[in-house]
XYZ file of C-alpha atoms in Angstrom:
223
model
C -26.171 65.713 -68.510
C -28.964 68.092 -67.530
C -30.177 68.576 -63.930
C -33.414 66.716 -64.684
C -31.543 63.749 -66.135
C -29.217 63.650 -63.125
C -32.171 63.749 -60.760
C -33.910 60.956 -62.665
C -30.757 58.803 -62.551
C -30.372 59.281 -58.792
C -34.053 58.462 -58.262
C -33.712 55.192 -60.191
C -30.602 54.322 -58.192
C -32.434 55.048 -54.944
C -35.301 52.764 -55.944
C -33.096 49.936 -57.148
C -31.176 49.904 -53.838
C -34.115 48.823 -51.639
C -35.250 46.426 -54.402
C -32.027 44.404 -54.487
C -31.385 44.570 -50.752
C -34.940 43.403 -50.053
C -34.527 40.543 -52.485
C -31.222 39.660 -50.809
C -32.947 39.447 -47.409
C -35.700 37.189 -48.741
C -33.166 35.051 -50.593
C -30.929 34.743 -47.535
C -33.871 33.566 -45.431
C -35.169 31.163 -48.043
C -31.773 29.591 -48.679
C -31.125 29.306 -44.946
C -34.403 27.441 -44.489
C -33.640 25.064 -47.353
C -30.068 24.479 -46.260
C -31.073 23.833 -42.655
C -33.718 21.340 -43.756
C -31.000 19.435 -45.599
C -28.846 19.581 -42.465
C -31.581 17.894 -40.477
C -31.125 14.797 -42.669
C -27.595 14.102 -41.449
C -27.128 11.159 -39.030
C -27.385 11.608 -35.284
C -23.800 11.193 -34.101
C -24.778 10.987 -30.431
C -26.237 7.506 -30.734
C -24.284 4.420 -29.687
C -24.722 3.163 -33.239
C -23.443 6.408 -34.785
C -20.643 4.806 -36.825
C -23.007 2.375 -38.564
C -25.506 5.173 -39.233
C -22.807 7.397 -40.726
C -21.527 4.613 -43.002
C -25.052 3.712 -44.102
C -25.964 7.322 -44.792
C -22.876 8.419 -46.719
C -22.600 5.169 -48.675
C -25.565 6.352 -50.761
C -24.701 8.496 -53.772
C -27.915 10.509 -53.273
C -26.859 11.542 -49.779
C -23.403 12.473 -50.959
C -24.993 14.726 -53.598
C -27.289 16.227 -50.941
C -24.227 17.062 -48.825
C -22.775 19.019 -51.739
C -26.101 20.728 -52.327
C -26.440 21.619 -48.649
C -22.975 23.174 -48.558
C -23.604 25.273 -51.654
C -27.037 26.416 -50.437
C -25.719 27.522 -47.028
C -22.752 29.278 -48.592
C -25.116 31.119 -50.938
C -27.298 32.037 -47.951
C -24.267 33.565 -46.277
C -23.419 35.649 -49.333
C -27.030 36.855 -49.680
C -27.001 37.768 -45.997
C -23.890 39.865 -46.551
C -25.781 41.841 -49.211
C -28.643 42.448 -46.756
C -26.418 43.184 -43.776
C -26.050 46.932 -44.521
C -29.807 47.357 -44.000
C -29.587 45.604 -40.626
C -26.530 47.623 -39.608
C -28.372 50.822 -40.489
C -31.340 49.645 -38.429
C -29.053 49.319 -35.405
C -28.386 53.057 -35.476
C -25.762 54.085 -32.936
C -25.032 50.413 -32.268
C -24.118 49.766 -35.886
C -20.587 48.649 -35.024
C -21.921 45.982 -32.663
C -24.455 44.871 -35.265
C -21.788 44.687 -37.953
C -19.559 42.567 -35.702
C -22.442 40.202 -34.871
C -23.501 39.870 -38.496
C -19.928 39.210 -39.618
C -19.429 36.515 -36.955
C -22.718 34.921 -38.050
C -21.697 34.731 -41.722
C -18.161 33.456 -41.050
C -19.245 30.725 -38.634
C -22.241 29.763 -40.792
C -19.849 29.136 -43.688
C -17.481 27.204 -41.409
C -20.407 25.082 -40.257
C -21.601 24.547 -43.832
C -18.201 23.386 -45.041
C -17.234 21.206 -42.070
C -20.679 19.559 -41.853
C -20.716 18.577 -45.519
C -17.103 18.118 -46.559
C -17.131 14.401 -45.738
C -20.011 13.757 -48.153
C -18.509 16.066 -50.778
C -15.158 14.251 -50.566
C -16.803 10.845 -50.803
C -18.763 12.055 -53.838
C -15.741 13.312 -55.772
C -12.704 11.345 -54.575
C -12.661 7.726 -55.730
C -9.823 6.912 -53.346
C -11.848 8.026 -50.329
C -13.848 5.127 -48.903
C -16.896 5.412 -46.644
C -15.909 2.833 -44.004
C -16.041 2.700 -40.187
C -12.490 4.047 -39.948
C -13.267 7.193 -41.903
C -16.718 7.498 -40.322
C -14.979 8.754 -37.196
C -13.835 11.745 -39.251
C -17.445 12.450 -40.248
C -18.568 12.364 -36.625
C -15.846 14.823 -35.646
C -16.716 17.159 -38.546
C -20.439 17.059 -37.741
C -19.661 18.009 -34.143
C -17.487 20.874 -35.394
C -20.304 21.971 -37.703
C -22.802 22.073 -34.835
C -20.315 23.995 -32.683
C -19.864 26.472 -35.503
C -23.641 26.821 -35.819
C -23.932 27.556 -32.089
C -21.316 30.324 -32.474
C -23.045 31.653 -35.592
C -26.325 31.993 -33.739
C -24.596 33.888 -30.918
C -23.374 36.314 -33.549
C -26.907 36.575 -34.923
C -28.178 37.243 -31.381
C -25.735 40.166 -31.011
C -27.017 41.621 -34.289
C -30.686 41.190 -33.455
C -30.391 42.479 -29.904
C -28.496 45.554 -31.155
C -31.387 46.261 -33.530
C -33.964 45.819 -30.763
C -32.044 48.002 -28.307
C -32.210 50.881 -30.742
C -36.032 50.832 -30.583
C -35.730 52.978 -27.430
C -34.805 55.785 -29.795
C -36.481 57.009 -32.965
C -33.827 56.399 -35.603
C -34.833 52.767 -36.186
C -38.375 53.614 -37.245
C -37.201 54.747 -40.662
C -35.598 51.359 -41.350
C -37.634 48.597 -39.682
C -41.090 48.686 -38.010
C -41.318 48.214 -34.248
C -43.057 44.827 -34.486
C -40.101 43.458 -36.420
C -37.588 44.770 -33.905
C -39.527 43.156 -31.051
C -39.497 39.927 -33.036
C -35.731 40.415 -33.258
C -35.612 40.465 -29.441
C -37.469 37.136 -29.203
C -35.313 35.419 -31.806
C -32.143 36.932 -30.384
C -32.842 35.670 -26.885
C -33.595 32.171 -28.213
C -30.334 32.237 -30.176
C -28.461 32.657 -26.873
C -29.670 29.264 -25.659
C -26.678 27.721 -27.399
C -26.663 23.929 -27.875
C -30.263 23.656 -26.704
C -31.677 25.787 -29.514
C -29.149 25.879 -32.380
C -31.017 23.116 -34.192
C -34.088 25.400 -34.450
C -33.018 29.046 -34.224
C -31.546 29.214 -37.766
C -35.105 28.581 -39.028
C -36.477 31.365 -36.820
C -33.760 33.725 -37.999
C -34.511 32.762 -41.599
C -38.211 33.611 -41.180
C -37.241 36.923 -39.615
C -34.924 37.713 -42.554
C -37.697 36.949 -45.048
C -40.054 39.283 -43.150
C -37.385 42.032 -43.031
C -36.733 41.607 -46.749
C -40.430 41.929 -47.510
C -40.657 45.090 -45.391
C -37.751 46.642 -47.303
C -39.421 45.746 -50.631
C -42.759 47.236 -49.539
C -41.063 50.470 -48.522
C -39.845 50.782 -52.115
C -43.414 50.959 -53.428
């Protein structure tokens, strides 16, 4: 292989990297939005009539299928986020280790939340012996609480990642990866993510929008 051919190959590889990572960021954000919208449809287990609502909801085949869809969408969002995470870790500069830890915690707990929050509907959809009755509805309530707890933890991990990226804006190394307006947006979203149970129902959507914007920025830098 000649020197010119080697240089051309490396140039193509350099261009394809930002392309696929940018797409991964946009895909992660889009799937997270879709999956979280499906999560909003689940019954409110804090009501006094929670058992009846759970039985009514999961007795429908359509809602059982939506549970399976929601789990798959959120799991796919986590995998896409993993593909985009190296860009975010690089944006954190000297705090890359902290950012990596926060991003890893986010993905792991997001997947735990996706599985626990939808496994009741998935089981009811595929196991004929499993009956949606008041006795098993208690299991669904427990799993939905676990799912929300996992989501709270996931957003704390996301906050660590976002705040690590913002903190690096005091230096100059982050400019080459993400623009300053996006890092300041990371500060806002990161602080909201720390509100725990008071904000976990909304902050995944804010994080998803931020991921889409970051993915678009990476794609534009390719051109």
